[in-house]
Amino acid sequence: MSKYNIVELKEKKAEYRSLVSPQTLDELSESVLQILVMNKKYLDKDYSALKLARELGTNTRYISAVMGAKFHQNYTTFVNYYRIQDAKSILTDRRYLDLRMTSVSEMVGFANRQSFYAAFFRLEGITPRDYRMEYIAHHPDVLKAPAKRGRKKKEA
């Protein structure tokens, strides 16, 4: 068994995907991007493909068709990509260096640390902790306290 239970995805052919018109796919893909990415619904751990479908007035098969045809991935992989991008920003931000991985995983919408680690490793090929440590090793100045800005008081 591989580390973090990562298995290779098998290509599946779903007949209903070919029944969705290209115009509908375009419209739905724009709406999916607006809701999930622009409105950052991917940060909500409880926001599912079913909730997205209901919000768009469609069903999960159409959401699945859009994800496959337009984004070449499934709903979970799509959402996790954006979560991991946010996590990478948090992991390398000096304001959050003392944050534990469980807190980072919650901030970006994962239900638990294990699923965060598995998704991160699947996309980046490295654990979140190792990612942070590599960043710090290459950017040691991130550990330095920022210089305080402010006015100097005039002496009388």
CSV table of N, CA and C in Angstrom, one decimal:
chain,number,residue,atom,x,y,z
A,1,MET,N,0.8,-1.2,0.0
A,1,MET,CA,0.0,0.0,0.0
A,1,MET,C,0.9,1.2,0.0
A,2,SER,N,0.6,2.2,-0.8
A,2,SER,CA,1.4,3.4,-1.0
A,2,SER,C,1.1,4.4,0.2
A,3,LYS,N,2.0,5.3,0.3
A,3,LYS,CA,1.9,6.3,1.4
A,3,LYS,C,0.7,7.2,1.1
A,4,TYR,N,-0.1,7.4,2.2
A,4,TYR,CA,-1.3,8.2,2.1
A,4,TYR,C,-2.4,7.7,1.2
A,5,ASN,N,-2.4,6.4,1.0
A,5,ASN,CA,-3.4,5.7,0.2
A,5,ASN,C,-3.7,6.3,-1.1
A,6,ILE,N,-2.7,6.7,-1.8
A,6,ILE,CA,-2.8,7.4,-3.1
A,6,ILE,C,-2.8,6.3,-4.2
A,7,VAL,N,-3.9,6.3,-5.0
A,7,VAL,CA,-4.0,5.3,-6.1
A,7,VAL,C,-4.2,6.1,-7.4
A,8,GLU,N,-3.7,5.5,-8.5
A,8,GLU,CA,-3.9,6.1,-9.8
A,8,GLU,C,-5.3,6.1,-10.2
A,9,LEU,N,-5.8,7.2,-10.7
A,9,LEU,CA,-7.2,7.3,-11.2
A,9,LEU,C,-7.3,6.6,-12.5
A,10,LYS,N,-8.4,5.9,-12.6
A,10,LYS,CA,-8.7,5.2,-13.9
A,10,LYS,C,-9.7,6.0,-14.7
A,11,GLU,N,-9.5,6.1,-16.0
A,11,GLU,CA,-10.3,6.8,-16.9
A,11,GLU,C,-11.7,6.1,-17.0
A,12,LYS,N,-12.7,6.9,-16.7
A,12,LYS,CA,-14.1,6.4,-16.8
A,12,LYS,C,-14.8,7.1,-17.9
A,13,LYS,N,-15.6,6.3,-18.6
A,13,LYS,CA,-16.5,6.9,-19.7
A,13,LYS,C,-17.9,6.9,-19.1
A,14,ALA,N,-18.5,8.1,-19.0
A,14,ALA,CA,-19.9,8.2,-18.6
A,14,ALA,C,-20.7,8.7,-19.8
A,15,GLU,N,-21.7,7.9,-20.1
A,15,GLU,CA,-22.5,8.2,-21.3
A,15,GLU,C,-23.2,9.5,-21.2
A,16,TYR,N,-23.7,9.9,-20.0
A,16,TYR,CA,-24.4,11.1,-19.8
A,16,TYR,C,-23.6,12.4,-20.2
A,17,ARG,N,-22.3,12.3,-20.1
A,17,ARG,CA,-21.5,13.4,-20.4
A,17,ARG,C,-21.7,13.9,-21.8
A,18,SER,N,-21.9,13.0,-22.7
A,18,SER,CA,-22.0,13.3,-24.1
A,18,SER,C,-23.4,13.9,-24.4
A,19,LEU,N,-24.4,13.7,-23.5
A,19,LEU,CA,-25.7,14.3,-23.7
A,19,LEU,C,-25.9,15.7,-23.3
A,20,VAL,N,-24.9,16.3,-22.6
A,20,VAL,CA,-24.9,17.7,-22.1
A,20,VAL,C,-24.4,18.5,-23.3
A,21,SER,N,-25.2,19.5,-23.7
A,21,SER,CA,-24.8,20.4,-24.8
A,21,SER,C,-23.6,21.2,-24.4
A,22,PRO,N,-22.8,21.5,-25.4
A,22,PRO,CA,-21.6,22.4,-25.2
A,22,PRO,C,-21.9,23.7,-24.6
A,23,GLN,N,-23.1,24.3,-25.0
A,23,GLN,CA,-23.5,25.6,-24.5
A,23,GLN,C,-23.8,25.5,-23.0
A,24,THR,N,-24.5,24.4,-22.6
A,24,THR,CA,-24.8,24.2,-21.2
A,24,THR,C,-23.5,24.0,-20.4
A,25,LEU,N,-22.5,23.2,-21.0
A,25,LEU,CA,-21.3,23.0,-20.3
A,25,LEU,C,-20.5,24.3,-20.1
A,26,ASP,N,-20.5,25.2,-21.1
A,26,ASP,CA,-19.9,26.5,-21.0
A,26,ASP,C,-20.5,27.3,-19.9
A,27,GLU,N,-21.9,27.4,-19.9
A,27,GLU,CA,-22.6,28.2,-18.9
A,27,GLU,C,-22.4,27.7,-17.5
A,28,LEU,N,-22.5,26.4,-17.3
A,28,LEU,CA,-22.3,25.8,-16.0
A,28,LEU,C,-20.8,25.9,-15.5
A,29,SER,N,-19.9,25.8,-16.4
A,29,SER,CA,-18.5,26.0,-16.0
A,29,SER,C,-18.2,27.4,-15.5
A,30,GLU,N,-18.8,28.4,-16.2
A,30,GLU,CA,-18.6,29.7,-15.7
A,30,GLU,C,-19.2,29.9,-14.3
A,31,SER,N,-20.4,29.3,-14.1
A,31,SER,CA,-21.1,29.4,-12.8
A,31,SER,C,-20.3,28.7,-11.7
A,32,VAL,N,-19.7,27.5,-12.1
A,32,VAL,CA,-18.9,26.7,-11.1
A,32,VAL,C,-17.7,27.6,-10.7
A,33,LEU,N,-17.0,28.2,-11.6
A,33,LEU,CA,-15.9,29.0,-11.3
A,33,LEU,C,-16.3,30.2,-10.4
A,34,GLN,N,-17.4,30.8,-10.8
A,34,GLN,CA,-17.8,31.9,-10.0
A,34,GLN,C,-18.1,31.5,-8.5
A,35,ILE,N,-18.8,30.5,-8.4
A,35,ILE,CA,-19.2,30.0,-7.0
A,35,ILE,C,-18.1,29.5,-6.2
A,36,LEU,N,-17.4,28.5,-6.8
A,36,LEU,CA,-16.3,27.8,-6.1
A,36,LEU,C,-15.1,28.6,-5.9
A,37,VAL,N,-14.6,29.3,-7.0
A,37,VAL,CA,-13.4,30.0,-6.9
A,37,VAL,C,-13.5,31.4,-6.5
A,38,MET,N,-14.3,32.2,-7.2
A,38,MET,CA,-14.5,33.6,-6.9
A,38,MET,C,-15.1,33.8,-5.6
A,39,ASN,N,-16.1,33.1,-5.2
A,39,ASN,CA,-16.8,33.2,-3.9
A,39,ASN,C,-16.1,32.4,-2.9
A,40,LYS,N,-15.1,31.6,-3.2
A,40,LYS,CA,-14.3,30.8,-2.3
A,40,LYS,C,-15.1,29.8,-1.5
A,41,LYS,N,-16.1,29.2,-2.2
A,41,LYS,CA,-16.9,28.1,-1.5
A,41,LYS,C,-16.0,26.9,-1.2
A,42,TYR,N,-14.9,26.8,-1.9
A,42,TYR,CA,-14.0,25.6,-1.6
A,42,TYR,C,-13.5,25.6,-0.2
A,43,LEU,N,-13.5,26.8,0.5
A,43,LEU,CA,-13.1,26.8,1.9
A,43,LEU,C,-14.1,26.2,2.8
A,44,ASP,N,-15.3,26.0,2.4
A,44,ASP,CA,-16.3,25.4,3.2
A,44,ASP,C,-16.2,23.9,3.2
A,45,LYS,N,-15.9,23.3,4.2
A,45,LYS,CA,-15.7,21.8,4.2
A,45,LYS,C,-17.0,21.1,4.0
A,46,ASP,N,-18.1,21.7,4.2
A,46,ASP,CA,-19.4,21.1,4.0
A,46,ASP,C,-20.1,21.4,2.7
A,47,TYR,N,-19.4,22.2,1.8
A,47,TYR,CA,-19.9,22.5,0.5
A,47,TYR,C,-19.6,21.4,-0.4
A,48,SER,N,-20.6,20.7,-0.8
A,48,SER,CA,-20.5,19.5,-1.7
A,48,SER,C,-20.9,19.7,-3.1
A,49,ALA,N,-20.7,18.8,-4.0
A,49,ALA,CA,-21.2,18.8,-5.3
A,49,ALA,C,-22.7,18.9,-5.4
A,50,LEU,N,-23.4,18.3,-4.4
A,50,LEU,CA,-24.8,18.3,-4.3
A,50,LEU,C,-25.3,19.7,-4.0
A,51,LYS,N,-24.6,20.4,-3.0
A,51,LYS,CA,-25.0,21.8,-2.7
A,51,LYS,C,-24.8,22.7,-3.9
A,52,LEU,N,-23.7,22.5,-4.6
A,52,LEU,CA,-23.4,23.3,-5.8
A,52,LEU,C,-24.4,23.1,-6.8
A,53,ALA,N,-24.8,21.8,-7.1
A,53,ALA,CA,-25.8,21.5,-8.0
A,53,ALA,C,-27.2,22.2,-7.7
A,54,ARG,N,-27.5,22.1,-6.4
A,54,ARG,CA,-28.8,22.8,-6.0
A,54,ARG,C,-28.7,24.3,-6.2
A,55,GLU,N,-27.6,24.9,-5.8
A,55,GLU,CA,-27.4,26.3,-6.0
A,55,GLU,C,-27.5,26.7,-7.5
A,56,LEU,N,-27.1,25.9,-8.4
A,56,LEU,CA,-27.1,26.2,-9.8
A,56,LEU,C,-28.4,25.7,-10.4
A,57,GLY,N,-29.3,25.0,-9.7
A,57,GLY,CA,-30.5,24.6,-10.2
A,57,GLY,C,-30.4,23.4,-11.2
A,58,THR,N,-29.4,22.6,-10.9
A,58,THR,CA,-29.1,21.4,-11.8
A,58,THR,C,-28.9,20.2,-10.9
A,59,ASN,N,-28.4,19.1,-11.5
A,59,ASN,CA,-28.1,17.9,-10.7
A,59,ASN,C,-26.6,17.6,-10.7
A,60,THR,N,-26.3,16.6,-9.8
A,60,THR,CA,-24.8,16.3,-9.7
A,60,THR,C,-24.3,15.6,-10.9
A,61,ARG,N,-25.1,15.0,-11.8
A,61,ARG,CA,-24.6,14.5,-13.0
A,61,ARG,C,-24.1,15.6,-13.9
A,62,TYR,N,-24.8,16.7,-14.0
A,62,TYR,CA,-24.3,17.8,-14.8
A,62,TYR,C,-23.0,18.4,-14.2
A,63,ILE,N,-23.0,18.5,-12.9
A,63,ILE,CA,-21.8,19.0,-12.3
A,63,ILE,C,-20.6,18.1,-12.6
A,64,SER,N,-20.8,16.8,-12.5
A,64,SER,CA,-19.8,15.8,-12.9
A,64,SER,C,-19.4,16.0,-14.3
A,65,ALA,N,-20.3,16.2,-15.2
A,65,ALA,CA,-20.0,16.3,-16.6
A,65,ALA,C,-19.2,17.6,-16.9
A,66,VAL,N,-19.5,18.7,-16.2
A,66,VAL,CA,-18.8,19.9,-16.3
A,66,VAL,C,-17.4,19.7,-15.8
A,67,MET,N,-17.2,19.1,-14.7
A,67,MET,CA,-15.9,18.9,-14.1
A,67,MET,C,-15.0,18.0,-15.0
A,68,GLY,N,-15.6,17.0,-15.6
A,68,GLY,CA,-14.8,16.1,-16.5
A,68,GLY,C,-14.5,16.8,-17.8
A,69,ALA,N,-15.5,17.4,-18.4
A,69,ALA,CA,-15.4,18.0,-19.8
A,69,ALA,C,-14.5,19.3,-19.8
A,70,LYS,N,-14.8,20.1,-18.8
A,70,LYS,CA,-14.2,21.5,-18.8
A,70,LYS,C,-12.9,21.6,-18.0
A,71,PHE,N,-12.9,20.8,-16.9
A,71,PHE,CA,-11.7,20.9,-16.0
A,71,PHE,C,-10.9,19.7,-15.9
A,72,HIS,N,-11.3,18.6,-16.6
A,72,HIS,CA,-10.6,17.4,-16.7
A,72,HIS,C,-10.2,16.8,-15.3
A,73,GLN,N,-11.1,16.9,-14.4
A,73,GLN,CA,-11.0,16.3,-13.1
A,73,GLN,C,-12.3,16.2,-12.4
A,74,ASN,N,-12.3,15.5,-11.3
A,74,ASN,CA,-13.6,15.4,-10.5
A,74,ASN,C,-13.8,16.6,-9.6
A,75,TYR,N,-14.9,16.6,-9.0
A,75,TYR,CA,-15.3,17.8,-8.1
A,75,TYR,C,-14.2,17.9,-6.9
A,76,THR,N,-14.0,16.8,-6.3
A,76,THR,CA,-13.1,16.8,-5.1
A,76,THR,C,-11.7,17.2,-5.5
A,77,THR,N,-11.1,16.7,-6.6
A,77,THR,CA,-9.8,17.1,-7.0
A,77,THR,C,-9.8,18.6,-7.4
A,78,PHE,N,-10.8,19.1,-8.0
A,78,PHE,CA,-10.9,20.5,-8.4
A,78,PHE,C,-10.9,21.4,-7.1
A,79,VAL,N,-11.7,21.1,-6.1
A,79,VAL,CA,-11.8,21.8,-4.9
A,79,VAL,C,-10.5,21.7,-4.1
A,80,ASN,N,-9.9,20.5,-4.1
A,80,ASN,CA,-8.7,20.4,-3.3
A,80,ASN,C,-7.5,21.1,-3.9
A,81,TYR,N,-7.5,21.3,-5.2
A,81,TYR,CA,-6.5,22.1,-5.9
A,81,TYR,C,-6.4,23.5,-5.3
A,82,TYR,N,-7.6,24.2,-5.2
A,82,TYR,CA,-7.7,25.5,-4.7
A,82,TYR,C,-7.4,25.6,-3.2
A,83,ARG,N,-7.8,24.6,-2.5
A,83,ARG,CA,-7.5,24.5,-1.0
A,83,ARG,C,-6.0,24.4,-0.8
A,84,ILE,N,-5.3,23.6,-1.6
A,84,ILE,CA,-3.9,23.4,-1.5
A,84,ILE,C,-3.1,24.7,-1.9
A,85,GLN,N,-3.6,25.4,-2.9
A,85,GLN,CA,-3.0,26.7,-3.2
A,85,GLN,C,-3.0,27.6,-2.1
A,86,ASP,N,-4.2,27.7,-1.4
A,86,ASP,CA,-4.3,28.6,-0.2
A,86,ASP,C,-3.4,28.1,0.9
A,87,ALA,N,-3.4,26.8,1.1
A,87,ALA,CA,-2.5,26.2,2.1
A,87,ALA,C,-1.0,26.6,1.9
A,88,LYS,N,-0.6,26.5,0.7
A,88,LYS,CA,0.8,26.8,0.4
A,88,LYS,C,1.1,28.3,0.7
A,89,SER,N,0.1,29.2,0.5
A,89,SER,CA,0.3,30.6,0.9
A,89,SER,C,0.4,30.7,2.4
A,90,ILE,N,-0.4,30.0,3.1
A,90,ILE,CA,-0.5,30.1,4.6
A,90,ILE,C,0.8,29.5,5.1
A,91,LEU,N,1.3,28.4,4.6
A,91,LEU,CA,2.5,27.7,5.1
A,91,LEU,C,3.7,28.5,4.9
A,92,THR,N,3.7,29.4,4.0
A,92,THR,CA,4.9,30.2,3.7
A,92,THR,C,4.8,31.7,4.2
A,93,ASP,N,3.7,32.0,4.9
A,93,ASP,CA,3.5,33.3,5.4
A,93,ASP,C,4.0,33.4,6.8
A,94,ARG,N,4.9,34.4,7.0
A,94,ARG,CA,5.5,34.5,8.4
A,94,ARG,C,4.5,34.7,9.5
A,95,ARG,N,3.3,35.3,9.2
A,95,ARG,CA,2.3,35.5,10.2
A,95,ARG,C,1.8,34.1,10.7
A,96,TYR,N,1.9,33.1,9.9
A,96,TYR,CA,1.3,31.8,10.3
A,96,TYR,C,2.3,30.7,10.6
A,97,LEU,N,3.5,31.0,10.7
A,97,LEU,CA,4.6,30.0,10.9
A,97,LEU,C,4.4,29.2,12.2
A,98,ASP,N,3.7,29.7,13.2
A,98,ASP,CA,3.5,29.0,14.4
A,98,ASP,C,2.2,28.2,14.4
A,99,LEU,N,1.5,28.3,13.3
A,99,LEU,CA,0.2,27.5,13.1
A,99,LEU,C,0.5,26.0,12.9
A,100,ARG,N,-0.3,25.2,13.6
A,100,ARG,CA,-0.2,23.8,13.5
A,100,ARG,C,-0.9,23.3,12.2
A,101,MET,N,-0.5,22.2,11.7
A,101,MET,CA,-1.1,21.7,10.4
A,101,MET,C,-2.6,21.5,10.5
A,102,THR,N,-3.1,21.1,11.7
A,102,THR,CA,-4.5,20.9,11.9
A,102,THR,C,-5.3,22.2,11.6
A,103,SER,N,-4.7,23.3,12.2
A,103,SER,CA,-5.3,24.6,12.0
A,103,SER,C,-5.3,25.0,10.5
A,104,VAL,N,-4.1,24.8,9.9
A,104,VAL,CA,-4.0,25.1,8.4
A,104,VAL,C,-5.1,24.4,7.7
A,105,SER,N,-5.2,23.1,7.9
A,105,SER,CA,-6.2,22.2,7.2
A,105,SER,C,-7.6,22.7,7.4
A,106,GLU,N,-7.9,23.2,8.6
A,106,GLU,CA,-9.3,23.7,8.9
A,106,GLU,C,-9.5,25.0,8.1
A,107,MET,N,-8.4,25.9,8.1
A,107,MET,CA,-8.5,27.2,7.4
A,107,MET,C,-8.9,27.1,6.0
A,108,VAL,N,-8.3,26.0,5.3
A,108,VAL,CA,-8.5,25.9,3.9
A,108,VAL,C,-9.6,24.9,3.5
A,109,GLY,N,-10.4,24.4,4.5
A,109,GLY,CA,-11.6,23.7,4.2
A,109,GLY,C,-11.6,22.2,4.3
A,110,PHE,N,-10.5,21.6,4.8
A,110,PHE,CA,-10.4,20.2,5.0
A,110,PHE,C,-11.1,19.8,6.3
A,111,ALA,N,-11.7,18.6,6.3
A,111,ALA,CA,-12.5,18.1,7.4
A,111,ALA,C,-11.5,17.6,8.5
A,112,ASN,N,-10.3,17.1,8.1
A,112,ASN,CA,-9.3,16.7,9.1
A,112,ASN,C,-7.9,16.7,8.5
A,113,ARG,N,-7.0,16.6,9.4
A,113,ARG,CA,-5.6,16.7,9.0
A,113,ARG,C,-5.1,15.6,8.0
A,114,GLN,N,-5.7,14.4,8.2
A,114,GLN,CA,-5.3,13.3,7.3
A,114,GLN,C,-5.7,13.5,5.9
A,115,SER,N,-6.9,14.0,5.6
A,115,SER,CA,-7.3,14.3,4.2
A,115,SER,C,-6.5,15.4,3.7
A,116,PHE,N,-6.1,16.4,4.5
A,116,PHE,CA,-5.3,17.5,4.1
A,116,PHE,C,-3.9,17.0,3.6
A,117,TYR,N,-3.3,16.2,4.5
A,117,TYR,CA,-2.0,15.6,4.1
A,117,TYR,C,-2.1,14.8,2.8
A,118,ALA,N,-3.1,14.0,2.7
A,118,ALA,CA,-3.2,13.1,1.5
A,118,ALA,C,-3.4,13.9,0.3
A,119,ALA,N,-4.2,15.0,0.3
A,119,ALA,CA,-4.5,15.8,-0.9
A,119,ALA,C,-3.2,16.6,-1.2
A,120,PHE,N,-2.6,17.1,-0.2
A,120,PHE,CA,-1.3,17.9,-0.4
A,120,PHE,C,-0.3,17.1,-1.0
A,121,PHE,N,-0.1,15.9,-0.5
A,121,PHE,CA,1.0,15.0,-1.0
A,121,PHE,C,0.6,14.6,-2.4
A,122,ARG,N,-0.6,14.3,-2.7
A,122,ARG,CA,-1.0,13.9,-4.1
A,122,ARG,C,-0.7,15.0,-5.1
A,123,LEU,N,-1.0,16.3,-4.7
A,123,LEU,CA,-0.8,17.4,-5.7
A,123,LEU,C,0.7,17.9,-5.7
A,124,GLU,N,1.3,17.9,-4.6
A,124,GLU,CA,2.7,18.5,-4.5
A,124,GLU,C,3.8,17.5,-4.4
A,125,GLY,N,3.5,16.2,-4.1
A,125,GLY,CA,4.5,15.2,-3.9
A,125,GLY,C,5.4,15.4,-2.7
A,126,ILE,N,4.9,16.1,-1.7
A,126,ILE,CA,5.6,16.4,-0.5
A,126,ILE,C,4.5,16.7,0.6
A,127,THR,N,4.9,16.5,1.8
A,127,THR,CA,3.9,16.7,2.9
A,127,THR,C,3.9,18.2,3.2
A,128,PRO,N,2.8,18.7,3.8
A,128,PRO,CA,2.7,20.2,4.1
A,128,PRO,C,3.8,20.6,5.0
A,129,ARG,N,4.1,19.8,6.0
A,129,ARG,CA,5.2,20.1,6.9
A,129,ARG,C,6.5,20.3,6.2
A,130,ASP,N,6.8,19.3,5.3
A,130,ASP,CA,8.1,19.3,4.6
A,130,ASP,C,8.1,20.5,3.6
A,131,TYR,N,7.0,20.8,3.0
A,131,TYR,CA,6.9,22.0,2.2
A,131,TYR,C,7.3,23.3,2.9
A,132,ARG,N,6.7,23.4,4.1
A,132,ARG,CA,7.1,24.6,4.9
A,132,ARG,C,8.5,24.6,5.3
A,133,MET,N,9.1,23.4,5.7
A,133,MET,CA,10.5,23.4,6.1
A,133,MET,C,11.4,23.7,4.9
A,134,GLU,N,11.1,23.2,3.7
A,134,GLU,CA,11.9,23.5,2.5
A,134,GLU,C,11.8,25.0,2.2
A,135,TYR,N,10.6,25.6,2.4
A,135,TYR,CA,10.5,27.0,2.1
A,135,TYR,C,11.4,27.8,3.1
A,136,ILE,N,11.3,27.4,4.4
A,136,ILE,CA,12.1,28.1,5.4
A,136,ILE,C,13.6,27.9,5.1
A,137,ALA,N,14.0,26.7,4.7
A,137,ALA,CA,15.4,26.5,4.4
A,137,ALA,C,15.9,27.4,3.3
A,138,HIS,N,15.1,27.6,2.3
A,138,HIS,CA,15.5,28.5,1.1
A,138,HIS,C,15.2,30.0,1.4
A,139,HIS,N,14.4,30.3,2.4
A,139,HIS,CA,14.1,31.7,2.7
A,139,HIS,C,14.3,31.9,4.2
A,140,PRO,N,15.5,31.8,4.7
A,140,PRO,CA,15.6,32.0,6.2
A,140,PRO,C,15.2,33.3,6.8
A,141,ASP,N,15.1,34.3,5.9
A,141,ASP,CA,14.7,35.6,6.4
A,141,ASP,C,13.3,35.7,6.8
A,142,VAL,N,12.5,34.7,6.4
A,142,VAL,CA,11.1,34.6,6.8
A,142,VAL,C,11.0,34.4,8.4
A,143,LEU,N,12.0,33.9,9.0
A,143,LEU,CA,12.0,33.7,10.4
A,143,LEU,C,12.3,35.0,11.2
A,144,LYS,N,12.9,36.0,10.5
A,144,LYS,CA,13.2,37.2,11.2
A,144,LYS,C,11.9,38.0,11.4
A,145,ALA,N,11.9,38.7,12.6
A,145,ALA,CA,10.8,39.6,12.9
A,145,ALA,C,10.8,40.8,11.9
A,146,PRO,N,9.6,41.2,11.5
A,146,PRO,CA,9.6,42.3,10.6
A,146,PRO,C,10.0,43.6,11.3
A,147,ALA,N,10.6,44.5,10.6
A,147,ALA,CA,11.0,45.8,11.2
A,147,ALA,C,9.8,46.6,11.5
A,148,LYS,N,9.8,47.2,12.7
A,148,LYS,CA,8.7,48.0,13.1
A,148,LYS,C,8.7,49.3,12.4
A,149,ARG,N,7.6,49.7,11.9
A,149,ARG,CA,7.5,51.0,11.2
A,149,ARG,C,6.8,52.0,12.1
A,150,GLY,N,7.1,53.1,12.0
A,150,GLY,CA,6.5,54.2,12.8
A,150,GLY,C,7.3,55.4,12.8
A,151,ARG,N,6.8,56.4,13.3
A,151,ARG,CA,7.5,57.7,13.4
A,151,ARG,C,8.4,57.7,14.6
A,152,LYS,N,9.5,58.3,14.3
A,152,LYS,CA,10.4,58.6,15.5
A,152,LYS,C,10.0,59.8,16.1
A,153,LYS,N,10.0,59.8,17.4
A,153,LYS,CA,9.6,61.0,18.2
A,153,LYS,C,10.7,62.0,18.1
A,154,LYS,N,10.3,63.3,17.8
A,154,LYS,CA,11.2,64.4,17.8
A,154,LYS,C,11.7,64.7,19.2
A,155,GLU,N,12.9,64.9,19.4
A,155,GLU,CA,13.4,65.3,20.7
A,155,GLU,C,13.3,66.8,20.8
A,156,ALA,N,12.9,67.3,21.9
A,156,ALA,CA,12.7,68.7,22.2
A,156,ALA,C,14.0,69.5,22.4
